[in-house]
Amino acid sequence: MILGLLIFSFFAILFVITLLNARINGGFKIETSWIAIALAPTVIWLLSSGQLAELSGFGVAFKLREAVARPFSLKVHGSKITPEVLPTDEKAGLAAIPGFIENRIPAMTLQLNRRNYYDRAALMEYLRRLTQHDFFRFVVFVDQTGKFKALIHAKSFYQQLRAHQLDIVTMLESANLSPLKDLISSSISSDSNKREVLEKMAHENLSELPVTDEDGHFTGIIELDKLTSSIVLDLVTEKQ
């Protein structure tokens, strides 16, 4: 049933693209890049379900196994992110916020099990002002050694804190993040391949997955749409 729907979607998408090109440029033709776009739903299903095999069509051979065995790149398949740590000498102040904004900081690091350090009013003000900017995307939680523990979208985090009057300082000091929804605690090592990423995303039902280095430190986010698009393009450009 699923395979039938995917085959139908492939021809439907390819037909629409070909028809649009004919109306705009005149004449009917099929280009390799269009096949990549039309094949995307089928490829994603094959990869996530583990049904990897060699397919061929339109004069192009598609080697799924080889494509997903390659390592991923944060630069190509996601975003390399270096979170900013709140200044130790301004934990209750707000002087660093303009610098965060000027440098377009994408994420903030909050450390768990650190007592008598964070100030609730200051934290809420940081979040209030930074979440007004689209470049500020994530809050990253780390342990006392700096290793990744969890991640949450900054706007969702701030909205939950306000809506439910959550005590963020108590949560951080006790390392109890259970009151938060949409928290991502899974991660993938930077030396993993594309198949491992796709399998973990499918298992966790995630479209974004945190990436950690060999020491367990957060290095960025890999995105499902960028990864699958890259795989499809690899498949259709490898002629045998």
XYZ file of N, CA and C in Angstrom:
720
model
N 0.828 -1.203 0.000
C 0.000 0.000 0.000
C 0.865 1.257 0.000
N 1.851 1.294 0.954
C 2.729 2.463 1.044
C 3.562 2.613 -0.212
N 4.117 1.475 -0.684
C 4.946 1.533 -1.880
C 4.144 2.023 -3.071
N 2.897 1.585 -3.159
C 2.050 2.033 -4.258
C 1.816 3.529 -4.228
N 1.575 4.061 -3.037
C 1.390 5.506 -2.899
C 2.658 6.263 -3.259
N 3.801 5.719 -2.891
C 5.066 6.373 -3.200
C 5.340 6.380 -4.702
N 5.034 5.262 -5.350
C 5.214 5.206 -6.801
C 4.297 6.222 -7.485
N 3.050 6.299 -6.993
C 2.108 7.279 -7.541
C 2.623 8.706 -7.329
N 3.153 8.999 -6.111
C 3.645 10.348 -5.830
C 4.831 10.701 -6.714
N 5.695 9.711 -7.000
C 6.852 9.955 -7.862
C 6.406 10.431 -9.242
N 5.489 9.693 -9.866
C 5.042 10.063 -11.206
C 4.212 11.350 -11.184
N 3.447 11.555 -10.112
C 2.647 12.774 -10.011
C 3.529 14.010 -9.912
N 4.538 13.948 -9.057
C 5.453 15.089 -8.897
C 6.227 15.335 -10.178
N 6.723 14.266 -10.794
C 7.491 14.409 -12.025
C 6.622 14.988 -13.137
N 5.369 14.558 -13.203
C 4.445 15.065 -14.225
C 4.199 16.557 -14.028
N 3.978 16.975 -12.790
C 3.705 18.393 -12.511
C 4.905 19.252 -12.888
N 6.114 18.804 -12.503
C 7.313 19.579 -12.825
C 7.501 19.679 -14.326
N 7.306 18.557 -15.028
C 7.466 18.546 -16.485
C 6.431 19.443 -17.158
N 5.196 19.413 -16.665
C 4.131 20.233 -17.234
C 4.407 21.718 -17.021
N 4.857 22.078 -15.831
C 5.193 23.476 -15.559
C 6.321 23.962 -16.458
N 7.326 23.116 -16.648
C 8.437 23.503 -17.517
C 7.962 23.697 -18.949
N 7.049 22.816 -19.405
C 6.541 22.912 -20.773
C 5.776 24.212 -20.984
N 5.004 24.608 -19.975
C 4.225 25.845 -20.100
C 5.113 27.084 -20.072
N 6.170 27.023 -19.264
C 7.036 28.190 -19.128
C 8.046 28.296 -20.265
N 8.701 27.166 -20.583
C 9.805 27.196 -21.546
C 9.457 26.570 -22.893
N 8.356 25.846 -22.934
C 7.979 25.177 -24.178
C 8.741 23.885 -24.365
N 8.070 22.853 -24.815
C 8.707 21.556 -25.051
C 8.736 20.706 -23.802
N 8.665 19.399 -24.024
C 8.681 18.460 -22.901
C 10.061 17.831 -22.783
N 10.576 17.788 -21.543
C 11.833 17.107 -21.278
C 11.875 16.739 -19.809
N 12.744 15.770 -19.476
C 12.917 15.343 -18.092
C 14.390 15.463 -17.732
N 14.671 16.232 -16.691
C 16.043 16.416 -16.256
C 16.304 15.608 -14.992
N 17.580 15.298 -14.772
C 17.969 14.480 -13.629
C 17.562 15.113 -12.305
N 17.709 16.419 -12.209
C 17.369 17.092 -10.951
C 15.886 16.947 -10.623
N 15.036 16.878 -11.668
C 13.602 16.710 -11.426
C 13.330 15.314 -10.866
N 14.052 14.338 -11.365
C 13.904 12.971 -10.857
C 14.253 12.936 -9.375
N 15.296 13.690 -8.987
C 15.704 13.741 -7.584
C 14.574 14.270 -6.716
N 13.935 15.329 -7.180
C 12.837 15.924 -6.421
C 11.673 14.940 -6.317
N 11.326 14.317 -7.435
C 10.187 13.393 -7.450
C 10.457 12.142 -6.624
N 11.726 11.738 -6.564
C 12.073 10.521 -5.836
C 12.181 10.724 -4.333
N 12.239 11.951 -3.887
C 12.504 12.231 -2.479
C 11.588 11.453 -1.521
N 10.246 11.461 -1.702
C 9.399 10.710 -0.769
C 9.726 9.219 -0.737
N 9.997 8.629 -1.909
C 10.316 7.204 -1.976
C 11.623 6.901 -1.276
N 12.646 7.735 -1.531
C 13.958 7.523 -0.926
C 13.874 7.628 0.591
N 13.161 8.628 1.074
C 13.029 8.812 2.521
C 12.381 7.578 3.148
N 11.342 7.047 2.492
C 10.672 5.867 3.040
C 11.598 4.654 3.029
N 12.338 4.448 1.941
C 13.257 3.322 1.847
C 14.332 3.385 2.926
N 14.845 4.586 3.156
C 15.911 4.739 4.137
C 15.400 4.531 5.555
N 14.286 5.162 5.884
C 13.779 5.091 7.248
C 13.241 3.700 7.588
N 12.766 2.957 6.586
C 12.228 1.619 6.831
C 13.300 0.541 6.748
N 14.526 0.942 6.334
C 15.616 -0.014 6.247
C 15.612 -0.850 4.984
N 14.731 -0.571 4.058
C 14.656 -1.339 2.818
C 15.590 -0.730 1.776
N 16.870 -0.889 2.015
C 17.873 -0.315 1.134
C 18.235 -1.316 0.044
N 18.227 -0.867 -1.184
C 18.557 -1.730 -2.310
C 18.981 -0.866 -3.476
N 19.535 -1.495 -4.491
C 19.911 -0.767 -5.689
C 18.713 -0.669 -6.617
N 18.437 0.539 -7.076
C 17.360 0.777 -8.022
C 17.947 1.387 -9.281
N 17.260 1.271 -10.375
C 17.733 1.907 -11.589
C 16.544 2.374 -12.412
N 16.758 3.447 -13.135
C 15.700 3.980 -13.972
C 16.152 5.254 -14.634
N 15.579 5.559 -15.783
C 15.915 6.756 -16.535
C 17.416 6.829 -16.840
N 18.057 5.671 -16.952
C 19.475 5.648 -17.283
C 20.383 5.966 -16.123
N 19.861 6.037 -14.906
C 20.668 6.363 -13.729
C 20.542 5.251 -12.707
N 21.669 4.835 -12.171
C 21.657 3.802 -11.138
C 21.729 4.467 -9.767
N 20.893 4.005 -8.879
C 20.820 4.605 -7.556
C 21.346 3.613 -6.522
N 22.444 3.958 -5.896
C 23.016 3.081 -4.892
C 22.765 3.673 -3.506
N 21.687 3.229 -2.934
C 21.303 3.784 -1.648
C 22.283 3.413 -0.542
N 22.764 2.200 -0.563
C 23.651 1.745 0.510
C 24.902 2.612 0.582
N 25.499 2.883 -0.575
C 26.716 3.681 -0.597
C 26.442 5.121 -0.181
N 25.292 5.631 -0.595
C 24.973 7.028 -0.302
C 24.802 7.269 1.192
N 24.117 6.357 1.879
C 23.848 6.576 3.305
C 25.005 6.134 4.190
N 25.985 5.434 3.608
C 27.137 5.007 4.402
C 28.161 6.128 4.557
N 27.971 7.221 3.851
C 28.921 8.325 3.926
C 28.704 9.162 5.187
N 29.771 9.774 5.689
C 29.605 10.638 6.863
C 28.823 11.892 6.506
N 28.156 12.466 7.500
C 27.426 13.706 7.276
C 28.331 14.896 7.583
N 27.899 16.046 7.149
C 28.636 17.288 7.390
C 27.687 18.322 7.971
N 28.052 18.898 9.115
C 27.208 19.940 9.699
C 27.090 21.134 8.768
N 28.148 21.422 8.045
C 28.151 22.569 7.138
C 27.135 22.394 6.030
N 26.951 21.157 5.551
C 26.055 20.867 4.434
C 24.681 20.427 4.916
N 24.636 19.606 5.931
C 23.394 18.947 6.340
C 22.765 19.540 7.599
N 23.279 20.644 8.080
C 22.720 21.240 9.285
C 23.356 22.582 9.584
N 23.596 22.824 10.865
C 24.179 24.095 11.293
C 25.195 23.839 12.391
N 26.389 24.356 12.207
C 27.388 24.298 13.259
C 27.079 25.429 14.233
N 26.957 25.107 15.505
C 26.517 26.083 16.504
C 27.451 26.077 17.703
N 27.881 27.255 18.104
C 28.653 27.416 19.331
C 27.823 28.246 20.302
N 27.210 27.608 21.296
C 26.360 28.352 22.233
C 27.182 29.327 23.077
N 26.550 30.407 23.475
C 27.198 31.402 24.320
C 26.886 31.105 25.788
N 27.915 31.217 26.618
C 27.743 31.014 28.055
C 27.530 32.363 28.718
N 26.608 32.436 29.671
C 26.383 33.685 30.385
C 27.646 34.086 31.135
N 28.036 35.335 31.082
C 29.256 35.784 31.758
C 29.201 35.555 33.267
N 30.287 35.047 33.834
C 30.290 34.725 35.261
C 30.230 35.972 36.141
N 30.737 37.088 35.651
C 30.758 38.289 36.483
C 29.517 39.151 36.283
N 28.575 38.658 35.468
C 27.362 39.430 35.231
C 26.134 38.537 35.316
N 26.197 37.537 36.213
C 25.124 36.538 36.265
C 23.772 37.158 36.588
N 23.774 38.265 37.327
C 22.500 38.896 37.658
C 22.272 40.154 36.846
N 23.194 40.469 35.962
C 23.074 41.678 35.165
C 22.675 41.376 33.740
N 22.489 42.427 32.964
C 22.008 42.278 31.599
C 22.943 42.919 30.584
N 24.152 43.239 31.012
C 25.060 43.991 30.149
C 25.506 43.216 28.916
N 25.436 41.897 28.975
C 25.929 41.097 27.850
C 24.913 40.939 26.733
N 23.655 41.285 26.980
C 22.609 41.053 25.979
C 22.892 41.782 24.658
N 23.270 43.058 24.651
C 23.563 43.718 23.375
C 24.637 42.995 22.564
N 25.629 42.422 23.247
C 26.663 41.658 22.544
C 26.113 40.388 21.927
N 25.206 39.718 22.638
C 24.547 38.531 22.097
C 23.831 38.880 20.798
N 23.131 40.009 20.817
C 22.346 40.420 19.656
C 23.248 40.865 18.513
N 24.251 41.656 18.834
C 25.160 42.150 17.799
C 25.883 41.013 17.097
N 26.262 39.984 17.851
C 26.989 38.841 17.291
C 26.062 37.747 16.778
N 24.760 37.992 16.856
C 23.751 37.051 16.353
C 23.987 35.638 16.921
N 24.069 35.570 18.220
C 24.305 34.301 18.905
C 23.103 33.374 18.700
N 23.326 32.136 18.192
C 22.196 31.245 17.893
C 21.710 30.414 19.075
N 22.513 30.335 20.137
C 22.126 29.459 21.247
C 22.792 29.908 22.537
N 22.181 29.525 23.650
C 22.693 29.811 24.981
C 22.897 28.495 25.719
N 23.974 28.405 26.487
C 24.236 27.229 27.300
C 23.820 27.477 28.746
N 23.072 26.522 29.321
C 22.722 26.565 30.731
C 23.250 25.288 31.386
N 23.932 25.439 32.501
C 24.573 24.303 33.164
C 23.689 23.750 34.273
N 23.560 22.446 34.293
C 22.777 21.764 35.318
C 23.615 21.522 36.573
N 22.927 21.379 37.706
C 23.571 21.099 38.992
C 24.536 22.187 39.446
N 24.334 23.397 38.961
C 25.169 24.520 39.395
C 24.355 25.394 40.335
N 24.731 25.394 41.592
C 23.945 26.073 42.616
C 24.430 27.494 42.872
N 23.486 28.348 43.255
C 23.773 29.736 43.630
C 24.499 30.498 42.531
N 24.119 30.234 41.315
C 24.756 30.914 40.186
C 23.741 31.711 39.373
N 22.647 31.085 38.975
C 21.686 31.738 38.090
C 20.684 32.595 38.868
N 20.280 33.658 38.234
C 19.257 34.555 38.769
C 18.036 34.476 37.857
N 16.877 34.159 38.425
C 15.682 33.929 37.613
C 15.294 35.154 36.799
N 15.282 36.328 37.430
C 14.875 37.535 36.716
C 15.800 37.831 35.544
N 17.103 37.639 35.759
C 18.069 37.891 34.684
C 17.896 36.887 33.549
N 17.705 35.615 33.908
C 17.505 34.590 32.882
C 16.269 34.882 32.043
N 15.194 35.227 32.685
C 13.955 35.513 31.968
C 14.113 36.729 31.060
N 14.881 37.709 31.489
C 15.093 38.885 30.658
C 15.973 38.558 29.452
N 16.999 37.725 29.666
C 17.816 37.260 28.544
C 16.923 36.573 27.512
N 16.078 35.661 27.977
C 15.222 34.912 27.066
C 14.199 35.819 26.387
N 13.622 36.735 27.153
C 12.623 37.635 26.582
C 13.203 38.452 25.434
N 14.364 39.026 25.655
C 14.942 39.901 24.644
C 15.570 39.133 23.481
N 16.182 38.010 23.769
C 16.836 37.259 22.701
C 15.841 36.527 21.806
N 14.744 36.040 22.366
C 13.769 35.308 21.547
C 12.980 36.232 20.618
N 13.192 37.516 20.716
C 12.595 38.437 19.760
C 13.313 38.395 18.418
N 14.468 37.728 18.380
C 15.279 37.646 17.170
C 15.300 36.208 16.655
N 15.065 36.034 15.362
C 14.991 34.695 14.777
C 16.316 33.951 14.802
N 17.446 34.655 14.869
C 18.734 33.970 14.862
C 18.989 33.229 16.185
N 18.311 33.641 17.257
C 18.473 32.956 18.542
C 17.492 31.786 18.573
N 18.005 30.557 18.435
C 17.141 29.401 18.191
C 17.053 28.397 19.341
N 18.157 28.181 20.062
C 18.181 27.065 20.998
C 18.715 27.457 22.376
N 18.285 26.671 23.361
C 18.906 26.666 24.681
C 19.464 25.261 24.883
N 20.747 25.186 25.187
C 21.434 23.904 25.337
C 21.761 23.677 26.811
N 21.376 22.517 27.323
C 21.656 22.168 28.713
C 22.863 21.227 28.763
N 23.812 21.537 29.634
C 25.025 20.725 29.759
C 25.239 20.353 31.221
N 26.061 19.330 31.446
C 26.389 18.966 32.828
C 27.579 19.794 33.306
N 28.091 19.486 34.465
C 29.155 20.285 35.057
C 30.480 20.165 34.316
N 30.614 19.148 33.470
C 31.829 19.000 32.661
C 31.658 19.585 31.263
N 30.471 20.136 30.982
C 30.215 20.732 29.670
C 29.648 19.776 28.652
N 29.365 18.539 29.055
C 28.819 17.567 28.111
C 27.333 17.803 27.881
N 26.910 17.546 26.653
C 25.517 17.768 26.250
C 24.563 16.877 27.031
N 23.467 17.482 27.507
C 22.417 16.726 28.180
C 21.082 16.836 27.471
N 20.750 18.029 26.963
C 19.458 18.207 26.296
C 19.437 19.546 25.565
N 18.421 19.700 24.741
C 18.272 20.920 23.943
C 16.787 21.219 23.788
N 16.463 22.507 23.699
C 15.082 22.914 23.480
C 15.075 24.178 22.629
N 14.039 24.335 21.826
C 13.905 25.569 21.052
C 13.666 26.719 22.013
N 14.408 27.800 21.818
C 14.412 28.906 22.775
C 13.026 29.521 22.965
N 12.298 29.735 21.877
C 10.976 30.353 21.992
C 10.007 29.456 22.751
N 10.061 28.154 22.493
C 9.211 27.218 23.212
C 9.570 27.207 24.694
N 10.845 27.247 24.992
C 11.323 27.259 26.378
C 10.793 28.483 27.123
N 10.942 29.631 26.514
C 10.496 30.871 27.153
C 8.981 30.881 27.339
N 8.257 30.430 26.330
C 6.790 30.409 26.425
C 6.316 29.472 27.535
N 6.977 28.312 27.670
C 6.593 27.376 28.725
C 6.892 27.936 30.113
N 8.041 28.584 30.255
C 8.390 29.168 31.544
C 7.356 30.202 31.963
N 6.914 31.005 31.011
C 5.940 32.046 31.325
C 4.542 31.468 31.555
N 4.126 30.581 30.673
C 2.758 30.066 30.735
C 2.493 29.246 31.991
N 3.509 28.501 32.427
C 3.324 27.598 33.566
C 4.034 28.086 34.825
N 4.587 29.298 34.756
C 5.276 29.876 35.920
C 6.317 28.900 36.496
N 7.108 28.311 35.615
C 8.113 27.341 36.049
C 9.298 28.051 36.688
N 9.833 27.449 37.717
C 11.009 28.004 38.404
C 12.259 27.470 37.723
N 12.779 28.253 36.801
C 13.904 27.803 35.995
C 15.149 27.550 36.835
N 15.382 28.347 37.866
C 16.577 28.167 38.695
C 16.521 26.836 39.438
N 15.365 26.511 40.018
C 15.212 25.228 40.708
C 15.401 24.063 39.747
N 14.879 24.196 38.535
C 15.031 23.148 37.533
C 16.504 22.927 37.185
N 17.239 24.014 37.031
C 18.653 23.908 36.680
C 19.469 23.333 37.838
N 19.225 23.827 39.025
C 20.011 23.381 40.174
C 19.749 21.924 40.520
N 18.525 21.452 40.282
C 18.177 20.055 40.578
C 18.379 19.140 39.375
N 18.689 19.752 38.212
C 18.845 18.994 36.952
C 17.577 18.233 36.598
N 16.432 18.784 36.991
C 15.140 18.164 36.694
C 14.444 18.974 35.598
N 14.527 18.493 34.370
C 13.919 19.185 33.232
C 12.606 18.539 32.802
N 12.094 17.617 33.606
C 10.893 16.869 33.238
C 9.661 17.749 33.012
N 9.536 18.923 33.656
C 8.350 19.746 33.375
C 8.315 20.313 31.959
N 9.429 20.271 31.251
C 9.496 20.872 29.921
C 9.008 19.912 28.845
N 8.242 20.436 27.900
C 7.809 19.666 26.738
C 8.738 19.957 25.565
N 8.771 19.037 24.608
C 9.559 19.188 23.376
C 11.044 19.286 23.662
N 11.485 18.673 24.738
C 12.901 18.640 25.071
C 13.574 17.517 24.279
N 14.698 17.805 23.666
C 15.437 16.804 22.886
C 16.664 16.382 23.680
N 16.665 15.143 24.149
C 17.800 14.649 24.929
C 18.683 13.705 24.127
N 18.223 13.292 22.947
C 19.026 12.419 22.087
C 20.058 13.235 21.323
N 21.124 12.570 20.924
C 22.151 13.218 20.114
C 22.849 12.164 19.267
N 23.632 12.608 18.319
C 24.388 11.711 17.440
C 25.828 12.168 17.406
N 26.738 11.227 17.387
C 28.160 11.569 17.350
C 28.547 12.115 15.984
N 29.490 13.042 15.972
C 29.907 13.692 14.724
C 30.594 12.731 13.762
N 31.015 11.553 14.230
C 31.654 10.586 13.339
C 30.679 9.540 12.806
N 29.384 9.765 12.983
C 28.355 8.834 12.492
C 28.127 9.042 11.000
N 27.511 8.058 10.353
C 27.180 8.210 8.936
C 25.713 8.605 8.766
N 25.332 8.856 7.544
C 23.987 9.350 7.261
C 22.912 8.337 7.635
N 23.197 7.076 7.430
C 22.198 6.058 7.768
C 21.922 6.044 9.261
N 22.971 6.142 10.071
C 22.793 6.149 11.521
C 21.960 7.356 11.967
N 22.192 8.486 11.315
C 21.417 9.687 11.636
C 19.952 9.484 11.293
N 19.680 8.973 10.090
C 18.301 8.762 9.658
C 17.581 7.764 10.552
N 18.269 6.701 10.936
C 17.646 5.697 11.794
C 17.301 6.284 13.159
N 18.214 7.092 13.695
C 17.953 7.691 15.004
C 16.826 8.706 14.917
N 16.799 9.491 13.849
C 15.719 10.454 13.665
C 14.374 9.746 13.545
N 14.344 8.647 12.806
C 13.101 7.899 12.636
C 12.656 7.293 13.963
N 13.600 6.753 14.714
C 13.274 6.121 16.003
C 12.768 7.139 17.006
N 13.374 8.332 17.017
C 13.001 9.368 17.977
C 11.927 10.308 17.425
N 11.542 10.130 16.164
C 10.553 10.988 15.514
C 10.986 12.453 15.555
N 12.225 12.700 15.111
C 12.801 14.040 15.138
C 13.141 14.504 13.727
N 12.985 15.787 13.483
C 13.423 16.376 12.217
C 14.732 17.149 12.391
N 15.130 17.361 13.648
C 16.407 17.990 13.981
C 17.071 17.152 15.071
N 18.371 16.953 14.949
C 19.076 16.105 15.909
C 20.373 16.777 16.336
N 20.579 16.954 17.654
C 21.836 17.534 18.132
C 23.033 16.642 17.801
N 24.153 17.280 17.549
C 25.394 16.574 17.220
C 26.425 16.866 18.301
N 27.156 15.840 18.734
C 28.198 16.008 19.738
C 29.538 15.527 19.201
N 30.616 16.106 19.723
C 31.949 15.680 19.314
C 32.380 14.460 20.119
N 33.635 14.054 19.966
C 34.107 12.831 20.620
C 34.125 12.945 22.141
N 34.112 14.179 22.644
C 34.099 14.391 24.095
C 32.691 14.596 24.648
N 31.683 14.523 23.770
C 30.306 14.677 24.221
C 29.837 16.113 24.292
N 30.600 17.032 23.713
C 30.219 18.437 23.724
C 29.358 18.760 22.501
N 28.352 19.584 22.704
C 27.438 19.977 21.630
C 28.172 20.785 20.569
N 27.965 20.420 19.291
C 28.628 21.142 18.194
C 27.655 21.692 17.159
N 26.398 21.234 17.177
C 25.459 21.764 16.196
C 24.234 20.891 16.029
N 23.488 21.189 14.971
C 22.213 20.515 14.690
C 22.242 19.975 13.263
N 21.842 18.719 13.083
C 21.666 18.175 11.739
C 20.174 18.149 11.434
N 19.812 18.538 10.196
C 18.408 18.715 9.828
C 17.995 17.673 8.792
N 16.834 17.071 9.012
C 16.368 15.969 8.168
C 16.196 16.391 6.716
N 15.596 17.560 6.470
C 15.329 17.952 5.091
C 16.625 18.172 4.316
N 17.622 18.771 4.957
C 18.906 18.976 4.282
C 19.612 17.647 4.025
N 19.526 16.739 4.982
C 20.194 15.444 4.839
C 19.578 14.624 3.725
N 18.257 14.514 3.704
C 17.612 13.705 2.671
C 17.770 14.334 1.289
N 17.733 15.651 1.208
C 17.946 16.313 -0.082
C 19.332 16.009 -0.612
N 20.321 16.017 0.277
C 21.692 15.716 -0.124
C 21.826 14.281 -0.623
N 21.166 13.345 0.069
C 21.227 11.943 -0.339
C 20.601 11.750 -1.721
N 19.451 12.366 -1.934
C 18.772 12.233 -3.226
C 19.655 12.795 -4.345
N 20.251 13.940 -4.111
C 21.116 14.541 -5.132
C 22.337 13.652 -5.398
N 22.888 13.033 -4.344
C 23.999 12.105 -4.535
C 23.581 10.929 -5.412
N 22.379 10.432 -5.189
C 21.911 9.262 -5.933
C 21.778 9.552 -7.415
N 21.197 10.681 -7.761
C 20.903 10.935 -9.166
C 22.117 11.468 -9.928
N 23.179 11.827 -9.243
C 24.363 12.319 -9.941
C 25.448 11.257 -10.069
N 25.167 10.041 -9.579
C 26.144 8.962 -9.663
C 25.731 7.984 -10.755
N 26.163 8.252 -11.947
C 25.854 7.356 -13.067
C 26.847 6.211 -13.079
N 26.344 5.039 -13.354
C 27.175 3.851 -13.369
C 27.604 3.520 -14.802
